[in-house]
Tab-separated table of N, CA and C in Angstrom:
chain	number	residue	atom	x	y	z
W	228	MET	N	-33.150	37.839	-16.446
W	228	MET	CA	-32.959	36.353	-15.910
W	228	MET	C	-31.988	36.713	-15.788
W	229	ALA	N	-31.862	35.658	-14.630
W	229	ALA	CA	-30.067	37.211	-13.546
W	229	ALA	C	-28.775	35.841	-14.442
W	230	ASP	N	-27.842	36.553	-13.210
W	230	ASP	CA	-26.548	36.409	-14.396
W	230	ASP	C	-26.500	35.545	-13.352
W	231	LEU	N	-25.070	35.000	-15.197
W	231	LEU	CA	-24.893	33.206	-14.131
W	231	LEU	C	-23.723	33.405	-14.072
W	232	THR	N	-23.465	32.182	-13.414
W	232	THR	CA	-21.638	32.162	-13.147
W	232	THR	C	-20.879	30.792	-13.195
W	233	VAL	N	-20.091	30.838	-14.428
W	233	VAL	CA	-20.192	29.405	-15.017
W	233	VAL	C	-18.077	29.005	-14.540
W	234	GLN	N	-18.198	28.035	-14.211
W	234	GLN	CA	-17.104	27.521	-13.782
W	234	GLN	C	-16.521	26.124	-13.877
W	235	VAL	N	-15.061	24.926	-13.710
W	235	VAL	CA	-15.696	24.912	-13.424
W	235	VAL	C	-14.708	23.908	-12.115
W	236	VAL	N	-15.137	23.363	-11.963
W	236	VAL	CA	-14.604	23.185	-9.700
W	236	VAL	C	-14.532	20.944	-9.781
W	237	ASP	N	-13.197	21.144	-9.675
W	237	ASP	CA	-13.683	19.720	-9.621
W	237	ASP	C	-13.565	18.401	-10.746
W	238	GLN	N	-13.446	19.414	-12.090
W	238	GLN	CA	-13.477	18.589	-13.155
W	238	GLN	C	-14.885	18.529	-14.371
W	239	GLN	N	-15.690	20.123	-12.849
W	239	GLN	CA	-17.593	19.278	-13.493
W	239	GLN	C	-17.422	20.610	-13.567
W	240	VAL	N	-18.646	21.277	-14.553
W	240	VAL	CA	-19.343	22.648	-14.732
W	240	VAL	C	-20.370	23.068	-13.848
W	241	VAL	N	-20.250	23.860	-13.250
W	241	VAL	CA	-21.347	24.311	-12.476
W	241	VAL	C	-21.252	25.871	-12.405
W	242	VAL	N	-22.834	25.852	-12.594
W	242	VAL	CA	-23.402	26.961	-13.509
W	242	VAL	C	-24.645	27.860	-12.369
W	243	GLN	N	-23.979	28.649	-12.152
W	243	GLN	CA	-24.839	28.843	-10.141
W	243	GLN	C	-25.536	30.575	-10.799
W	244	PRO	N	-26.802	31.208	-10.526
W	244	PRO	CA	-27.617	30.236	-9.912
W	244	PRO	C	-28.140	29.678	-11.140
W	245	PHE	N	-29.210	28.452	-10.640
W	245	PHE	CA	-28.660	26.413	-11.202
W	245	PHE	C	-30.668	26.822	-11.514
W	246	GLY	N	-31.027	27.406	-12.069
W	246	GLY	CA	-32.553	27.506	-12.136
W	246	GLY	C	-33.318	27.465	-13.684
W	247	SER	N	-31.960	27.333	-14.573
W	247	SER	CA	-32.803	27.396	-16.180
W	247	SER	C	-32.804	25.969	-17.119
W	248	ASP	N	-33.979	25.308	-17.526
W	248	ASP	CA	-33.336	24.222	-17.600
W	248	ASP	C	-33.373	24.059	-18.181
W	249	ALA	N	-32.320	24.738	-19.811
W	249	ALA	CA	-32.111	25.533	-21.463
W	249	ALA	C	-31.445	25.284	-20.646
W	250	LEU	N	-30.397	25.347	-19.331
W	250	LEU	CA	-29.057	25.135	-19.103
W	250	LEU	C	-28.930	23.623	-18.481
W	251	VAL	N	-29.174	22.746	-19.237
W	251	VAL	CA	-29.182	21.465	-18.501
W	251	VAL	C	-28.739	20.322	-19.722
W	252	PRO	N	-28.878	20.179	-20.624
W	252	PRO	CA	-28.591	19.711	-22.079
W	252	PRO	C	-26.755	20.049	-21.614
W	253	LEU	N	-26.480	22.033	-21.959
W	253	LEU	CA	-25.014	21.873	-21.996
W	253	LEU	C	-23.887	21.932	-20.655
W	254	VAL	N	-24.598	22.104	-19.924
W	254	VAL	CA	-24.196	21.676	-18.900
W	254	VAL	C	-23.693	20.076	-18.757
W	255	ALA	N	-24.824	19.561	-19.225
W	255	ALA	CA	-23.713	17.890	-19.333
W	255	ALA	C	-23.488	17.703	-20.116
W	256	ALA	N	-23.384	18.622	-21.230
W	256	ALA	CA	-21.996	18.367	-22.244
W	256	ALA	C	-21.331	17.990	-22.366
W	257	ALA	N	-20.958	19.523	-21.771
W	257	ALA	CA	-20.119	20.124	-21.852
W	257	ALA	C	-19.228	18.633	-19.889
W	258	ASN	N	-19.933	18.550	-19.468
W	258	ASN	CA	-19.733	17.195	-18.802
W	258	ASN	C	-18.753	16.907	-19.346
W	259	GLN	N	-19.118	15.916	-20.168
W	259	GLN	CA	-19.484	14.373	-20.832
W	259	GLN	C	-17.773	15.405	-21.016
W	260	ALA	N	-17.530	16.270	-22.045
W	260	ALA	CA	-16.327	16.706	-22.664
W	260	ALA	C	-15.235	16.270	-22.281
W	261	LEU	N	-15.786	17.022	-21.073
W	261	LEU	CA	-14.799	16.640	-20.223
W	261	LEU	C	-13.776	15.263	-19.166
W	262	THR	N	-15.106	14.983	-19.285
W	262	THR	CA	-15.289	13.344	-19.366
W	262	THR	C	-14.005	12.409	-20.237
W	263	ASP	N	-14.255	12.830	-21.870
W	263	ASP	CA	-13.994	12.628	-22.384
W	263	ASP	C	-13.011	12.318	-23.295
W	264	ALA	N	-11.821	13.892	-22.427
W	264	ALA	CA	-10.589	14.284	-21.643
W	264	ALA	C	-10.235	13.637	-20.903
W	265	GLU	N	-10.318	13.802	-20.274
W	265	GLU	CA	-9.761	13.393	-19.850
W	265	GLU	C	-9.194	11.491	-19.381
W	266	ALA	N	-10.071	11.024	-20.049
W	266	ALA	CA	-9.768	9.531	-20.155
W	266	ALA	C	-9.367	9.551	-20.977
W	267	ALA	N	-9.085	10.913	-22.806
W	267	ALA	CA	-7.964	10.451	-23.485
W	267	ALA	C	-7.047	10.442	-23.097
W	268	ALA	N	-6.532	12.335	-21.863
W	268	ALA	CA	-5.212	11.723	-20.903
W	268	ALA	C	-5.283	10.582	-20.662
W	269	ALA	N	-5.036	10.185	-20.498
W	269	ALA	CA	-4.892	8.790	-18.613
W	269	ALA	C	-4.820	8.162	-20.001
W	270	ALA	N	-5.387	7.576	-21.375
W	270	ALA	CA	-5.041	6.192	-21.870
W	270	ALA	C	-3.882	6.553	-22.608
W	271	ALA	N	-3.173	7.890	-23.422
W	271	ALA	CA	-2.192	8.970	-23.788
W	271	ALA	C	-0.911	8.333	-23.074
W	272	SER	N	-1.159	8.747	-22.007
W	272	SER	CA	-0.211	9.023	-20.865
W	272	SER	C	0.218	7.157	-19.996
W	273	ALA	N	-0.169	6.555	-20.447
W	273	ALA	CA	-1.033	5.138	-20.421
W	273	ALA	C	0.687	4.896	-21.385
W	274	SER	N	-0.043	5.208	-22.876
W	274	SER	CA	1.263	4.797	-23.420
W	274	SER	C	1.478	5.034	-24.066
W	275	VAL	N	2.570	5.952	-23.951
W	275	VAL	CA	3.577	6.772	-23.750
W	275	VAL	C	4.916	6.031	-23.390
W	276	GLY	N	3.779	5.034	-22.312
W	276	GLY	CA	5.720	3.922	-21.100
W	276	GLY	C	5.335	2.677	-22.139
W	277	ALA	N	4.196	2.426	-22.555
W	277	ALA	CA	3.909	1.239	-23.999
W	277	ALA	C	5.490	1.275	-24.350
W	278	VAL	N	6.704	1.276	-24.014
W	278	VAL	CA	7.792	0.785	-25.157
W	278	VAL	C	8.238	-1.144	-25.165
W	279	LYS	N	8.006	-1.372	-26.413
W	279	LYS	CA	7.919	-2.982	-26.021
W	279	LYS	C	9.448	-3.384	-24.822
W	280	GLN	N	9.080	-4.018	-24.670
W	280	GLN	CA	10.554	-4.814	-24.008
W	280	GLN	C	11.189	-5.910	-24.685
W	281	ASN	N	12.523	-5.442	-25.435
W	281	ASN	CA	12.841	-7.237	-25.467
W	281	ASN	C	14.441	-7.654	-25.098
W	282	ILE	N	14.825	-8.870	-24.639
W	282	ILE	CA	15.402	-10.077	-24.414
W	282	ILE	C	15.588	-10.426	-25.593
W	283	THR	N	17.506	-10.131	-26.378
W	283	THR	CA	17.518	-10.589	-27.364
W	283	THR	C	19.338	-10.751	-26.517
W	284	ALA	N	19.981	-12.601	-26.595
W	284	ALA	CA	20.923	-13.035	-26.126
W	284	ALA	C	21.189	-13.714	-27.113
W	285	PHE	N	22.875	-13.429	-27.684
W	285	PHE	CA	23.306	-14.803	-27.735
W	285	PHE	C	24.226	-15.228	-27.268
W	286	LEU	N	24.276	-17.101	-27.814
W	286	LEU	CA	24.221	-17.990	-26.656
W	286	LEU	C	26.178	-18.422	-27.828
W	287	GLY	N	26.314	-18.630	-27.207
W	287	GLY	CA	28.312	-18.939	-28.203
W	287	GLY	C	29.015	-19.185	-27.720
W	288	ALA	N	29.678	-20.370	-28.586
W	288	ALA	CA	30.494	-20.652	-27.506
W	288	ALA	C	31.700	-21.308	-28.962
W	289	ASP	N	32.526	-20.440	-29.194
W	289	ASP	CA	34.188	-21.398	-30.109
W	289	ASP	C	34.174	-22.983	-30.682
W	290	THR	N	33.808	-23.602	-29.628
W	290	THR	CA	34.545	-25.059	-29.178
W	290	THR	C	33.039	-25.342	-28.946
W	291	GLY	N	31.422	-24.979	-28.978
W	291	GLY	CA	30.849	-25.245	-29.203
W	291	GLY	C	29.515	-23.749	-27.012
W	292	ILE	N	29.241	-24.569	-27.432
W	292	ILE	CA	27.821	-23.734	-26.983
W	292	ILE	C	27.604	-24.968	-25.415
W	293	VAL	N	28.076	-24.503	-24.167
W	293	VAL	CA	27.417	-25.986	-22.928
W	293	VAL	C	26.933	-25.938	-22.508
W	294	GLU	N	26.448	-27.507	-21.472
W	294	GLU	CA	24.915	-27.222	-20.561
W	294	GLU	C	25.124	-26.269	-19.300
W	295	GLY	N	23.702	-25.324	-18.860
W	295	GLY	CA	24.428	-24.977	-17.631
W	295	GLY	C	23.716	-23.009	-18.346
W	296	ALA	N	24.116	-22.008	-17.589
W	296	ALA	CA	22.986	-20.895	-17.124
W	296	ALA	C	23.458	-20.148	-18.133
W	297	TRP	N	23.470	-18.844	-18.889
W	297	TRP	CA	24.047	-18.706	-19.883
W	297	TRP	C	22.990	-16.991	-19.358
W	298	TYR	N	23.239	-15.952	-18.587
W	298	TYR	CA	23.065	-14.680	-18.052
W	298	TYR	C	22.535	-14.298	-19.560
W	299	ALA	N	21.109	-13.151	-19.099
W	299	ALA	CA	20.621	-13.328	-20.582
W	299	ALA	C	20.219	-11.158	-20.565
W	300	GLU	N	20.089	-10.480	-18.967
W	300	GLU	CA	19.644	-10.085	-18.241
W	300	GLU	C	19.556	-9.404	-17.729
W	301	TYR	N	20.771	-8.783	-15.966
W	301	TYR	CA	20.716	-8.404	-14.489
W	301	TYR	C	20.316	-8.168	-14.239
W	302	PHE	N	18.567	-6.634	-14.659
W	302	PHE	CA	17.500	-6.535	-14.061
W	302	PHE	C	17.445	-5.646	-14.874
W	303	ILE	N	16.152	-5.941	-15.086
W	303	ILE	CA	15.121	-6.286	-16.286
W	303	ILE	C	14.124	-4.549	-16.085
W	304	PRO	N	14.028	-3.385	-16.656
W	304	PRO	CA	14.238	-1.875	-15.900
W	304	PRO	C	12.395	-1.459	-15.405
W	305	VAL	N	11.384	-2.440	-16.242
W	305	VAL	CA	10.624	-2.272	-14.848
W	305	VAL	C	9.449	-3.981	-15.722
W	306	ALA	N	9.041	-4.011	-14.879
W	306	ALA	CA	7.367	-5.320	-15.100
W	306	ALA	C	7.214	-5.177	-15.902
W	307	THR	N	7.586	-6.242	-16.153
W	307	THR	CA	6.870	-6.580	-17.612
W	307	THR	C	6.419	-8.181	-18.185
W	308	THR	N	5.503	-7.934	-18.816
W	308	THR	CA	4.380	-9.035	-19.649
W	308	THR	C	5.355	-9.560	-21.022
W	309	PHE	N	6.133	-10.580	-20.674
W	309	PHE	CA	6.825	-10.864	-21.961
W	309	PHE	C	5.323	-11.633	-23.276
W	310	THR	N	5.644	-11.982	-24.677
W	310	THR	CA	4.431	-12.776	-25.441
W	310	THR	C	4.634	-12.971	-26.432
W	311	SER	N	6.348	-13.467	-26.425
W	311	SER	CA	6.240	-14.304	-28.095
W	311	SER	C	7.911	-14.319	-27.555
W	312	PHE	N	9.097	-15.589	-27.660
W	312	PHE	CA	8.975	-16.054	-27.712
W	312	PHE	C	10.339	-16.491	-28.839
W	313	LYS	N	11.661	-16.572	-29.723
W	313	LYS	CA	11.891	-17.185	-30.519
W	313	LYS	C	13.060	-17.350	-29.906
W	314	GLY	N	13.638	-18.697	-30.522
W	314	GLY	CA	14.741	-18.900	-30.584
W	314	GLY	C	15.335	-19.751	-31.878
W	315	ILE	N	16.557	-19.574	-32.284
W	315	ILE	CA	17.383	-20.406	-33.075
W	315	ILE	C	18.788	-20.555	-33.521
W	316	LEU	N	19.113	-21.402	-33.440
W	316	LEU	CA	20.670	-22.215	-33.790
W	316	LEU	C	20.830	-21.491	-35.429
W	317	ILE	N	22.184	-20.535	-34.927
W	317	ILE	CA	22.122	-19.747	-36.355
W	317	ILE	C	23.910	-21.262	-36.884
W	318	SER	N	23.915	-21.214	-35.796
W	318	SER	CA	25.471	-21.128	-36.311
W	318	SER	C	26.139	-22.903	-35.457
W	319	GLY	N	26.342	-24.553	-36.464
W	319	GLY	CA	26.231	-25.225	-35.339
W	319	GLY	C	25.539	-26.368	-36.227
W	320	THR	N	25.524	-27.764	-35.402
W	320	THR	CA	24.149	-28.652	-35.732
W	320	THR	C	24.195	-28.822	-34.236
W	321	GLY	N	22.706	-29.593	-34.834
W	321	GLY	CA	21.917	-30.586	-33.003
W	321	GLY	C	21.139	-29.938	-32.766
W	322	THR	N	21.527	-29.745	-31.458
W	322	THR	CA	19.863	-29.114	-31.231
W	322	THR	C	20.298	-29.286	-29.465
W	323	PHE	N	19.728	-28.300	-28.356
W	323	PHE	CA	19.945	-28.519	-27.245
W	323	PHE	C	18.745	-27.728	-26.607
W	324	GLU	N	17.766	-28.097	-25.462
W	324	GLU	CA	17.328	-27.949	-25.141
W	324	GLU	C	17.218	-26.038	-23.515
W	325	LEU	N	15.627	-25.427	-24.304
W	325	LEU	CA	16.206	-24.453	-23.000
W	325	LEU	C	14.965	-23.948	-22.469
W	326	ARG	N	15.240	-23.051	-21.735
W	326	ARG	CA	14.316	-22.953	-19.963
W	326	ARG	C	14.741	-21.435	-19.711
W	327	VAL	N	13.508	-20.939	-19.881
W	327	VAL	CA	13.686	-19.486	-18.887
W	327	VAL	C	14.251	-19.408	-17.257
W	328	LEU	N	14.915	-18.948	-17.308
W	328	LEU	CA	14.412	-18.474	-14.906
W	328	LEU	C	14.517	-16.841	-14.959
W	329	VAL	N	13.986	-16.794	-13.952
W	329	VAL	CA	13.657	-16.131	-13.618
W	329	VAL	C	14.548	-15.722	-11.618
W	330	ASN	N	15.462	-14.896	-12.263
W	330	ASN	CA	15.990	-15.155	-10.233
W	330	ASN	C	15.957	-16.643	-9.949
W	331	ASP	N	17.119	-17.545	-11.648
W	331	ASP	CA	17.653	-18.465	-11.300
W	331	ASP	C	15.942	-19.685	-10.748
W	332	VAL	N	14.917	-19.322	-11.372
W	332	VAL	CA	13.573	-19.985	-10.736
W	332	VAL	C	13.375	-20.724	-12.262
W	333	ASP	N	13.305	-21.322	-12.957
W	333	ASP	CA	12.629	-22.123	-13.748
W	333	ASP	C	11.790	-21.839	-13.771
W	334	VAL	N	10.564	-20.527	-14.824
W	334	VAL	CA	9.741	-20.297	-15.192
W	334	VAL	C	8.914	-20.684	-16.909
W	335	TYR	N	9.950	-20.943	-18.009
W	335	TYR	CA	9.096	-21.233	-18.976
W	335	TYR	C	9.821	-22.594	-19.505
W	336	GLY	N	9.576	-23.426	-19.859
W	336	GLY	CA	10.692	-23.919	-20.861
W	336	GLY	C	9.634	-25.495	-20.518
W	337	PRO	N	10.377	-26.581	-21.535
W	337	PRO	CA	12.046	-26.840	-22.261
W	337	PRO	C	11.784	-26.110	-23.433
W	338	ARG	N	12.109	-25.156	-24.349
W	338	ARG	CA	11.892	-24.778	-25.643
W	338	ARG	C	12.907	-25.931	-26.596
W	339	THR	N	12.584	-26.994	-27.597
W	339	THR	CA	13.739	-27.478	-28.323
W	339	THR	C	13.996	-26.285	-28.908
W	340	ILE	N	16.467	-26.013	-29.328
W	340	ILE	CA	16.211	-25.063	-30.428
W	340	ILE	C	17.138	-25.542	-31.337
W	341	SER	N	16.924	-24.918	-32.373
W	341	SER	CA	17.135	-25.965	-33.728
W	341	SER	C	18.141	-24.951	-34.625
W	342	SER	N	17.899	-25.490	-35.814
W	342	SER	CA	18.846	-24.319	-36.960
W	342	SER	C	16.848	-24.317	-37.305
W	343	THR	N	15.823	-24.217	-37.075
W	343	THR	CA	14.787	-23.451	-37.902
W	343	THR	C	14.375	-23.358	-36.524
W	344	LEU	N	13.244	-22.847	-36.819
W	344	LEU	CA	12.868	-21.538	-35.595
W	344	LEU	C	11.698	-21.512	-35.035
W	345	ASN	N	12.048	-21.816	-33.816
W	345	ASN	CA	11.462	-21.869	-32.997
W	345	ASN	C	10.459	-20.689	-31.709
W	346	SER	N	10.249	-20.349	-32.344
W	346	SER	CA	8.659	-20.105	-31.913
W	346	SER	C	7.648	-19.545	-31.068
W	347	ALA	N	6.971	-19.035	-30.066
W	347	ALA	CA	5.578	-19.126	-29.543
W	347	ALA	C	5.494	-17.957	-28.590
W	348	THR	N	3.562	-18.213	-28.483
W	348	THR	CA	3.234	-16.864	-28.322
W	348	THR	C	3.019	-17.753	-25.985
W	349	ILE	N	3.486	-16.991	-25.311
W	349	ILE	CA	4.005	-16.705	-24.392
W	349	ILE	C	2.889	-15.445	-23.320
W	350	SER	N	2.457	-16.409	-21.938
W	350	SER	CA	2.858	-15.072	-20.917
W	350	SER	C	3.514	-14.817	-19.989
W	351	LEU	N	4.377	-14.338	-20.160
W	351	LEU	CA	6.120	-14.075	-18.861
W	351	LEU	C	5.915	-13.672	-18.306
W	352	ALA	N	5.089	-12.933	-16.969
W	352	ALA	CA	5.459	-11.907	-15.744
W	352	ALA	C	6.887	-12.198	-15.279
W	353	VAL	N	7.597	-10.971	-15.976
W	353	VAL	CA	8.779	-10.333	-14.919
W	353	VAL	C	8.792	-9.018	-13.761
W	354	ALA	N	8.763	-8.862	-12.765
W	354	ALA	CA	8.805	-7.677	-12.232
W	354	ALA	C	9.744	-7.423	-12.133
W	355	ALA	N	9.984	-6.012	-11.960
W	355	ALA	CA	12.063	-4.890	-12.359
W	355	ALA	C	12.574	-4.787	-11.219
W	356	ASN	N	13.948	-5.039	-11.768
W	356	ASN	CA	14.613	-5.811	-11.101
W	356	ASN	C	15.277	-6.648	-10.733
W	357	ASP	N	14.262	-8.253	-12.015
W	357	ASP	CA	14.291	-8.941	-11.725
W	357	ASP	C	15.379	-9.952	-12.649
W	358	ARG	N	16.109	-10.399	-12.299
W	358	ARG	CA	17.460	-11.024	-13.356
W	358	ARG	C	16.600	-12.526	-14.215
W	359	VAL	N	17.158	-12.002	-16.208
W	359	VAL	CA	16.146	-13.358	-16.509
W	359	VAL	C	17.777	-14.283	-16.958
W	360	SER	N	17.718	-15.435	-17.320
W	360	SER	CA	19.008	-16.373	-17.223
W	360	SER	C	18.255	-17.448	-18.441
W	361	PHE	N	19.014	-17.710	-19.367
W	361	PHE	CA	18.729	-19.155	-19.839
W	361	PHE	C	19.387	-20.674	-19.221
W	362	GLN	N	18.714	-21.093	-19.018
W	362	GLN	CA	19.636	-22.968	-19.087
W	362	GLN	C	19.603	-23.097	-20.065
W	363	VAL	N	20.728	-24.061	-20.391
W	363	VAL	CA	20.850	-25.361	-21.040
W	363	VAL	C	21.348	-26.641	-21.023
W	364	ASN	N	20.377	-27.518	-21.524
W	364	ASN	CA	19.916	-28.307	-20.894
W	364	ASN	C	21.079	-29.584	-22.485
W	365	ASN	N	19.953	-31.176	-22.222
W	365	ASN	CA	20.533	-32.016	-23.512
W	365	ASN	C	20.980	-31.482	-24.348
W	366	ILE	N	22.239	-31.410	-24.898
W	366	ILE	CA	22.330	-30.750	-26.568
W	366	ILE	C	23.410	-31.791	-27.215
W	367	THR	N	22.781	-32.063	-28.342
W	367	THR	CA	23.454	-32.532	-29.219
W	367	THR	C	23.572	-32.484	-30.035
W	368	GLY	N	25.186	-33.179	-30.856
W	368	GLY	CA	25.504	-32.705	-32.557
W	368	GLY	C	26.810	-31.686	-31.002
W	369	THR	N	26.567	-30.670	-32.335
W	369	THR	CA	28.122	-29.317	-32.234
W	369	THR	C	27.597	-27.874	-31.836
W	370	PRO	N	26.569	-26.877	-31.083
W	370	PRO	CA	25.762	-25.865	-31.669
W	370	PRO	C	27.063	-24.775	-31.117
W	371	ILE	N	26.845	-24.756	-31.938
W	371	ILE	CA	28.151	-23.266	-31.867
W	371	ILE	C	27.555	-21.133	-31.066
W	372	LEU	N	26.576	-21.549	-31.611
W	372	LEU	CA	25.649	-19.836	-32.221
W	372	LEU	C	24.034	-20.145	-32.199
W	373	ALA	N	23.408	-19.700	-31.057
W	373	ALA	CA	22.232	-19.416	-30.838
W	373	ALA	C	21.401	-18.319	-30.508
W	374	GLU	N	20.446	-17.529	-30.524
W	374	GLU	CA	19.837	-16.979	-31.129
W	374	GLU	C	18.457	-16.877	-29.958
W	375	ILE	N	18.400	-15.883	-28.734
W	375	ILE	CA	17.071	-16.115	-28.406
W	375	ILE	C	16.323	-15.253	-27.748
W	376	GLN	N	15.253	-14.588	-28.723
W	376	GLN	CA	14.627	-13.025	-27.991
W	376	GLN	C	12.581	-13.021	-27.277
W	377	LEU	N	13.167	-12.499	-25.795
W	377	LEU	CA	11.753	-12.220	-25.619
W	377	LEU	C	11.283	-11.120	-25.431
W	378	LEU	N	10.043	-11.157	-26.028
W	378	LEU	CA	9.234	-9.655	-26.644
W	378	LEU	C	7.987	-8.944	-25.857
W	379	GLY	N	8.105	-7.705	-24.957
W	379	GLY	CA	6.899	-7.565	-24.072
W	379	GLY	C	6.971	-6.608	-23.845
W	380	LEU	N	5.773	-6.374	-22.779
W	380	LEU	CA	4.779	-5.115	-22.538
W	380	LEU	C	5.218	-4.402	-21.348
W	381	PRO	N	5.848	-3.442	-21.055
W	381	PRO	CA	5.544	-3.660	-19.765
W	381	PRO	C	3.978	-3.768	-19.127
W	382	THR	N	3.785	-3.933	-17.545
W	382	THR	CA	2.773	-3.997	-16.722
W	382	THR	C	2.588	-3.675	-15.694
């Protein structure tokens, strides 16, 4: 049997000279192991950046929340798809409607915020460096303090 040279070229196992049928399954198994390792490395690399993105804003004023825009996050650090919305009135009475704005454009809502937790599964894509704010309308009673939260993952 001739001397064989085994090397990895462009992530493929190359055996030269290649004449032995006994090596075919070994080379195929080695190539599959390389393919599997590459896929695992890519998946691990992707999961490193998969840190939950969270916007939590407290809307409040001593005399009551007022209608208008409330800025939550001036620049989203990475492109994110928000998948969870939560809002609750922590202090005061009544309700208000809340809309989510991205770069001053209405993209989600209205959601009625009251002393009962309002939660929803959403799909809201926001690009990196976009500004997120909340629009408050249709206030009843005297809501003093509310917590609004968006959760998601980078896209």
